[in-house]
Amino acid sequence: AWQQAAENLEKVLSERDFATWIKPVNYSHHDGNTVYLSVPTSFFKDWLEENYQKVILGALTVTSGHNLSLSFVVRDHNSESETLLAEDLIIKGHQEEAEQAKSAQLDSTVTPLNSKYTFDLFVSGTGNHFAHAAAMAVANNPADTYNPLFIYGGVGLGKSHLLNAIGHTIRSTSPSLNVCYCSAEKFMYEMVNHLRLKKMDIFRNLFRNVDVLLIDDIQFISGKTGTQEEFFHTFNALHEAHKQIVITSDKFPREISDLEERLRSRFEWGLIADIQPPDLETKIAILKKKSEVTKIRLPEDVTYFLASSDTRNIRELEGMLIRLGAYSSLQNIPITLEMAKESLKDILGDRRKEITIELIQKAVADQFAIKIADLKSEKRQKNLVQARQIAIWLCRDMTKASYPDIGSKFGGKDHSTVIYATKKIDKALHDDQKFFKLVDDIRQGILK
Ligand code: ADP
């Protein structure tokens, strides 16, 4: 069934996405209704879980005719733990050992830009106006406007898209400029590889001689001292030479944990632009654009149905579109509202089902570094009260639990306490953008 499902996925995904993300996946085994697919690394696993789980499951369900569940297993644990070991050794200053720790091939340092992520295909709307404008300004005048430009926002909201779009524009208007697009993760892997092969001079030459450096997902270097050190020098060399740097992150610089102060402050030197979740109209406009590009024809009512579902992440929205396209072409039926409701039932329904009060309590306790017991206690310290109220609000927002249900899971609070907490947080979310961001980050973390 996997073979067949993969063939079907090949029809609906772009050639590149298919080659990158589906081809390396192998069938491993199955157990009851759970299909296990093997993938090369745990990074790969995370990526598939975040981006392709639903599409793959959709394809498997259609080809097998059964309701299945899906699990990914990492097939090549060794090479990965060696890389991590290498980073660990660099942190500890044991360069020699780090060099021996990994035995992978160097691959090409510069990642190609994603051809679909252009300004033409980016919908500017509430939530991303400012980041979009800043990205355009930088693309049109590299190194003469904001340097660095730091774009941050939750997952799937268009940061990579803007970063690639900057790259495309500069490459087409100034073909002589050397534009380098690279994720922070890749930066680290390349560094470790070059270090191992005693080729750090090549690595430094590569990164310190670019004209435009586009670094995606910088939060990845959190806690990775060796990588931070190297990135710090790369940043300085480029900035001093008046080269454009653009960085994306899922967090505001101050909120990235375990990040050296000197890097944090550099990230704040230029312009910081945030991307907030899109509103309904923007989601509709994005769906329309995506349906043009993918040629998946969406009737108005279905567009509205998808846009008004509780997803606030554009990648998820796109996932639903692709899934509908897949269903429609595989079963040879047109997309209708009824069909959309039916085929997305599990995605839209599942999420509510899976999220439990316990899960939320754990996420909030972790976020604030407090004990779950403190959330359930009567303690009145300010930070505990706030964490408790946020947890209660999230339970109300993300589960179907009633006020009394929630109260009882928070050490038997009465329902007026629960109502008070939700109102208080509602208001704070409304008044304070930073607070909104904090709560939304926890929420996104729970949804992952
Ligand atoms: P992030 O880097 O913030 O996690 P991406 O840039 O990968 O998110 O965006 C996720 C998906 O959503 C991509 O396919 C991207 O094309 C799409 N997307 C996000 N924002 C927009 C937008 N404003 N207009 C069109 N597509 C968008």
XYZ file of C-alpha atoms and ligand atoms in Angstrom:
475
model
C 0.000 0.000 0.000
C 2.904 2.376 0.704
C 4.214 1.980 -2.836
C 0.814 2.829 -4.237
C 0.320 5.712 -1.803
C 3.727 7.127 -2.718
C 2.818 7.006 -6.390
C -0.323 8.926 -5.658
C 1.565 11.473 -3.607
C 3.929 11.964 -6.511
C 0.965 13.159 -8.534
C -0.125 15.775 -6.033
C 3.136 17.100 -4.598
C 5.684 19.198 -6.415
C 8.559 17.276 -7.918
C 10.994 18.772 -5.432
C 8.868 18.192 -2.345
C 8.296 14.653 -3.449
C 11.969 13.986 -4.085
C 13.028 15.621 -0.826
C 10.450 14.370 1.593
C 8.655 11.318 0.253
C 11.265 9.412 -1.729
C 13.576 8.799 1.241
C 10.695 7.286 3.204
C 10.508 3.482 3.293
C 7.891 1.113 4.521
C 9.056 -0.496 7.764
C 6.306 -2.686 9.177
C 2.799 -2.557 10.491
C 1.101 -3.496 13.655
C -2.665 -3.701 13.667
C -3.828 -0.517 12.030
C -0.606 1.390 12.580
C 1.745 1.681 9.653
C 5.399 2.341 10.486
C 7.456 4.192 7.913
C 11.181 4.566 8.276
C 12.957 7.885 7.710
C 16.644 8.859 7.664
C 16.962 11.201 10.663
C 14.927 12.542 13.520
C 14.995 15.969 11.954
C 13.346 14.362 8.954
C 10.831 12.699 11.226
C 9.902 15.982 12.883
C 9.567 17.629 9.538
C 7.287 14.944 8.156
C 5.184 14.957 11.282
C 4.760 18.663 11.072
C 4.259 19.030 7.348
C 3.306 15.811 5.659
C 1.705 13.542 8.238
C -1.811 14.369 7.157
C -1.138 14.177 3.447
C 0.636 10.832 3.772
C -2.055 9.459 6.005
C -4.658 10.677 3.535
C -2.928 8.885 0.673
C -2.518 5.675 2.697
C -6.124 5.748 3.780
C -7.315 6.180 0.239
C -5.134 3.401 -1.182
C -5.715 0.877 1.586
C -9.360 1.655 2.138
C -8.796 1.392 5.917
C -8.622 3.943 8.649
C -4.971 3.764 9.587
C -2.651 5.541 11.913
C 0.869 6.422 11.074
C 4.155 6.424 12.877
C 7.660 7.297 11.706
C 10.757 5.498 12.874
C 14.298 6.781 12.424
C 16.399 4.240 10.597
C 19.856 5.729 10.911
C 20.353 6.684 14.520
C 24.110 6.425 14.395
C 25.083 9.162 12.016
C 22.803 11.569 13.787
C 23.947 10.991 17.299
C 27.462 11.398 16.013
C 26.661 14.834 14.725
C 25.165 15.806 18.018
C 28.140 14.365 19.769
C 30.358 16.506 17.589
C 28.453 19.646 18.538
C 28.660 18.638 22.142
C 32.395 18.254 21.872
C 32.791 21.612 20.239
C 30.873 23.094 23.118
C 33.311 21.517 25.481
C 36.226 22.740 23.419
C 37.435 19.311 22.359
C 37.950 20.139 18.736
C 40.083 17.134 17.982
C 37.454 14.695 19.104
C 34.751 16.637 17.397
C 36.584 16.216 14.149
C 36.581 12.482 14.540
C 33.059 12.193 15.762
C 31.267 12.319 12.515
C 31.803 10.598 9.232
C 29.398 12.073 6.738
C 30.064 13.542 3.333
C 30.180 17.282 2.843
C 27.227 18.360 0.843
C 26.712 21.587 -0.943
C 26.460 24.448 1.473
C 24.039 26.647 -0.313
C 20.481 25.459 -0.273
C 18.560 26.307 -3.427
C 15.722 28.756 -3.036
C 12.209 27.381 -3.140
C 10.860 28.451 -6.512
C 7.323 28.781 -5.187
C 8.247 31.223 -2.454
C 8.258 34.491 -4.389
C 6.790 37.903 -3.600
C 4.263 37.353 -6.406
C 2.842 34.392 -4.580
C 2.855 36.023 -1.156
C -0.413 37.523 0.012
C 0.050 40.624 2.069
C -2.621 40.996 4.729
C -3.241 41.734 8.369
C -0.592 40.052 10.451
C 2.161 40.133 7.855
C 1.934 43.650 6.340
C 4.891 44.997 8.180
C 7.186 42.006 7.667
C 6.203 41.930 3.997
C 7.019 45.614 3.530
C 10.323 45.271 5.358
C 11.256 42.242 3.260
C 10.475 44.128 0.049
C 12.532 47.097 1.178
C 15.528 44.889 1.887
C 15.094 42.959 -1.370
C 15.068 46.183 -3.356
C 17.976 47.793 -1.549
C 20.135 45.159 0.049
C 22.381 46.473 2.823
C 20.965 49.955 2.459
C 17.865 49.759 4.586
C 17.667 47.460 7.568
C 20.608 45.316 8.528
C 20.023 42.800 9.861
C 16.358 42.316 9.159
C 15.017 39.936 11.786
C 11.638 38.366 10.977
C 9.894 36.416 13.695
C 6.556 34.687 14.061
C 4.881 31.372 14.820
C 5.353 28.261 12.697
C 3.849 28.151 9.251
C 3.142 31.860 9.000
C 5.339 32.693 6.011
C 8.801 33.498 7.359
C 10.650 31.132 5.031
C 8.489 32.280 2.194
C 9.555 35.907 2.706
C 13.174 34.927 3.173
C 13.184 33.024 -0.127
C 11.350 35.864 -1.840
C 14.102 38.277 -0.804
C 16.625 35.858 -2.299
C 14.752 35.546 -5.603
C 14.395 39.288 -6.009
C 18.038 40.018 -5.323
C 19.193 37.226 -7.599
C 17.137 38.545 -10.456
C 17.865 42.248 -10.012
C 21.543 41.862 -9.084
C 22.767 38.584 -10.559
C 26.341 39.397 -9.611
C 25.561 39.312 -5.901
C 26.253 36.061 -4.130
C 23.058 35.176 -2.262
C 23.262 32.413 0.313
C 20.142 30.878 1.805
C 20.729 28.404 4.602
C 18.877 27.182 7.650
C 20.616 27.621 10.994
C 20.522 23.878 11.315
C 22.364 23.422 8.052
C 24.846 26.038 9.145
C 25.623 23.898 12.153
C 25.883 20.641 10.232
C 28.167 22.221 7.669
C 30.306 23.672 10.382
C 30.646 20.323 12.104
C 31.475 18.599 8.822
C 34.120 21.113 7.874
C 35.549 20.960 11.324
C 35.840 17.219 11.132
C 37.622 17.392 7.811
C 39.859 20.170 9.106
C 38.458 22.457 6.449
C 37.224 25.336 8.555
C 39.033 27.768 6.291
C 36.779 26.668 3.436
C 33.709 26.995 5.621
C 34.685 30.503 6.678
C 35.470 31.518 3.145
C 32.118 30.288 2.001
C 30.076 32.116 4.587
C 32.135 35.234 4.988
C 32.257 35.983 1.294
C 28.586 36.094 0.523
C 26.833 39.356 -0.309
C 23.495 38.408 1.137
C 23.106 35.893 3.936
C 19.597 34.523 4.512
C 19.433 32.390 7.648
C 16.239 30.505 8.400
C 15.107 29.391 11.859
C 17.923 30.860 13.921
C 16.251 29.634 17.131
C 17.847 26.293 16.280
C 21.205 27.489 17.622
C 19.763 27.900 21.091
C 22.099 26.166 23.514
C 24.624 25.286 20.784
C 27.621 27.215 21.970
C 30.017 26.181 19.241
C 27.620 27.171 16.495
C 26.802 30.462 18.198
C 30.455 31.315 18.388
C 30.987 30.642 14.695
C 27.828 32.444 13.688
C 28.865 35.440 15.747
C 32.072 35.782 13.719
C 30.261 35.214 10.437
C 27.757 37.891 11.377
C 30.456 40.381 12.291
C 32.493 39.791 9.162
C 29.474 40.327 6.949
C 28.037 43.243 8.838
C 31.351 45.052 8.854
C 31.678 44.487 5.130
C 28.260 46.072 4.677
C 26.578 42.880 3.495
C 22.886 42.225 3.968
C 21.824 39.726 6.612
C 18.262 38.504 7.051
C 17.331 36.143 9.845
C 14.083 34.399 10.684
C 13.071 32.931 14.004
C 10.005 31.552 15.665
C 10.804 33.734 18.656
C 11.674 37.300 19.455
C 15.474 37.573 20.100
C 14.949 38.107 23.840
C 12.825 34.973 24.014
C 15.326 32.603 22.425
C 16.701 30.633 25.333
C 20.380 29.914 25.761
C 21.495 32.501 23.274
C 24.627 34.526 23.917
C 23.894 38.120 24.788
C 26.252 39.460 22.126
C 24.285 37.638 19.401
C 20.954 38.636 20.845
C 21.929 42.265 20.827
C 23.194 42.041 17.252
C 19.867 40.592 16.152
C 18.318 43.766 17.475
C 20.653 46.113 15.640
C 18.526 46.458 12.536
C 14.817 46.021 12.182
C 12.690 43.412 13.917
C 9.480 42.585 12.078
C 6.908 40.177 13.400
C 4.330 38.056 11.616
C 1.060 37.435 13.390
C -1.557 34.832 12.483
C -3.726 35.854 9.512
C -7.316 36.972 9.879
C -10.179 35.396 7.976
C -9.892 37.600 4.888
C -6.185 37.003 4.574
C -6.707 33.273 4.923
C -9.295 33.406 2.153
C -6.964 35.391 -0.100
C -4.123 32.952 0.545
C -6.316 29.950 -0.209
C -7.404 31.537 -3.464
C -3.841 32.162 -4.476
C -2.770 28.646 -3.508
C -5.644 27.109 -5.376
C -4.655 29.029 -8.509
C -1.084 27.848 -8.206
C -1.900 24.229 -7.443
C -4.842 24.225 -9.873
C -6.980 22.683 -7.163
C -10.338 24.266 -7.790
C -12.020 25.332 -4.578
C -15.628 26.506 -4.607
C -16.355 29.648 -2.577
C -18.148 27.859 0.220
C -15.286 25.411 0.667
C -12.752 28.236 0.704
C -14.766 29.874 3.434
C -15.122 26.625 5.344
C -11.366 26.026 5.349
C -10.496 29.620 6.179
C -12.869 29.742 9.100
C -11.709 26.461 10.628
C -9.669 26.918 13.764
C -6.317 26.640 12.034
C -4.226 29.763 12.239
C -1.218 28.317 10.577
C -0.950 28.688 6.827
C 0.981 25.511 6.329
C -1.931 23.619 7.857
C -4.360 25.462 5.665
C -2.312 24.494 2.636
C -2.196 20.912 3.899
C -5.985 20.830 3.886
C -6.118 22.198 0.367
C -3.655 19.579 -0.831
C -5.554 16.881 0.908
C -8.795 17.907 -0.765
C -6.988 18.018 -4.113
C -5.657 14.530 -3.501
C -9.064 13.151 -2.563
C -10.692 14.793 -5.489
C -8.233 13.511 -8.061
C -7.830 10.060 -6.566
C -11.541 9.425 -6.362
C -12.322 11.470 -9.401
C -14.957 13.574 -7.680
C -15.256 17.354 -7.522
C -14.534 19.263 -4.324
C -17.765 20.190 -2.606
C -18.556 21.424 0.870
C -19.914 18.055 1.865
C -16.877 16.235 0.538
C -14.573 18.712 2.297
C -16.320 18.234 5.634
C -16.152 14.497 5.260
C -12.535 14.246 4.215
C -11.224 16.737 6.753
C -13.328 15.396 9.588
C -10.465 13.617 11.262
C -8.039 16.516 11.002
C -10.453 19.068 12.324
C -11.948 16.703 14.869
C -8.815 14.901 15.983
C -7.087 17.904 17.272
C -9.733 18.713 19.813
C -9.912 15.113 20.881
C -6.187 14.715 21.473
C -5.627 17.776 23.573
C -6.205 17.085 27.211
C -6.165 19.245 30.315
C -3.137 17.278 31.517
C -1.242 18.061 28.316
C -1.953 21.747 28.712
C -0.962 21.749 32.367
C 2.323 20.117 31.495
C 3.051 22.590 28.677
C 2.308 25.587 30.884
C 4.295 24.211 33.815
C 7.254 23.613 31.498
C 7.000 27.063 29.997
C 7.091 28.776 33.385
C 9.415 26.235 34.976
C 7.005 25.486 37.793
C 5.453 22.306 39.140
C 2.137 20.995 37.884
C 1.127 20.760 41.543
C 1.557 24.537 41.817
C -0.992 25.017 39.047
C -3.476 23.051 41.104
C -2.595 24.707 44.388
C -4.018 27.805 46.059
C -0.676 29.603 46.129
C -0.967 33.293 45.340
C 2.495 34.243 44.059
C 2.074 36.449 41.037
C 3.812 34.154 38.559
C 1.864 31.123 39.743
C -1.436 32.937 39.516
C -0.691 34.031 35.997
C 0.503 30.603 34.861
C -2.614 29.054 36.392
C -4.881 31.508 34.641
C -3.169 30.915 31.308
C -3.494 27.160 31.736
C -7.175 27.517 32.551
C -7.724 29.770 29.575
C -5.989 27.281 27.264
C -8.147 24.452 28.603
C -11.217 26.472 27.800
C -9.906 27.364 24.360
C -8.428 24.066 23.284
C -10.579 21.385 24.864
C -14.260 20.788 25.164
C -14.106 20.616 28.941
C -16.757 22.557 30.882
C -15.988 25.142 33.588
C -16.627 22.660 36.413
C -14.506 19.988 34.665
C -11.644 22.415 34.434
C -12.092 23.599 38.006
C -11.938 20.065 39.322
C -8.684 19.345 37.459
C -7.157 22.451 38.993
C -7.401 21.217 42.553
C -11.161 21.625 42.889
C -11.591 25.323 42.102
C -15.168 26.478 41.783
C -16.417 27.478 38.408
C -16.471 31.204 39.107
C -12.701 31.073 39.584
C -12.408 29.445 36.190
C -14.616 32.068 34.566
C -12.687 34.855 36.243
C -9.398 33.419 34.967
C -10.611 33.086 31.388
C -11.968 36.631 31.351
C -8.817 38.037 32.821
C -6.680 36.312 30.180
C -9.076 37.265 27.376
C -8.589 40.882 28.310
C -4.828 40.638 28.661
C -4.593 38.946 25.271
C -6.521 41.767 23.790
C -4.520 44.543 25.437
C -1.006 43.232 25.278
C 0.600 41.948 22.083
C 3.581 40.462 23.820
C 1.367 38.549 26.152
C -0.651 37.349 23.181
C 2.529 36.080 21.624
C 3.530 34.253 24.782
C 0.207 32.471 25.090
C 0.135 31.727 21.394
C 3.575 30.170 21.564
C 2.405 27.839 24.294
C -0.650 27.055 22.235
C 1.414 26.303 19.140
C 3.694 24.136 21.222
C 0.712 22.105 22.405
C -0.614 21.717 18.864
C 2.717 20.405 17.552
P 7.380 29.559 8.403
O 8.732 29.696 7.810
O 6.909 30.810 9.067
O 7.229 28.364 9.292
P 6.551 29.176 5.681
O 7.160 30.369 5.079
O 7.205 27.862 5.425
O 6.333 29.353 7.235
O 5.037 29.124 5.215
C 4.241 27.950 5.300
C 3.416 27.822 4.052
O 2.449 28.858 4.029
C 4.248 28.001 2.795
O 3.806 27.084 1.830
C 3.962 29.417 2.350
O 3.997 29.531 0.946
C 2.573 29.636 2.859
N 2.328 31.045 3.218
C 2.548 31.625 4.407
N 2.191 32.921 4.394
C 1.729 33.165 3.149
C 1.199 34.320 2.510
N 1.047 35.486 3.157
N 0.833 34.210 1.218
C 0.958 33.031 0.570
N 1.433 31.913 1.125
C 1.817 31.956 2.399
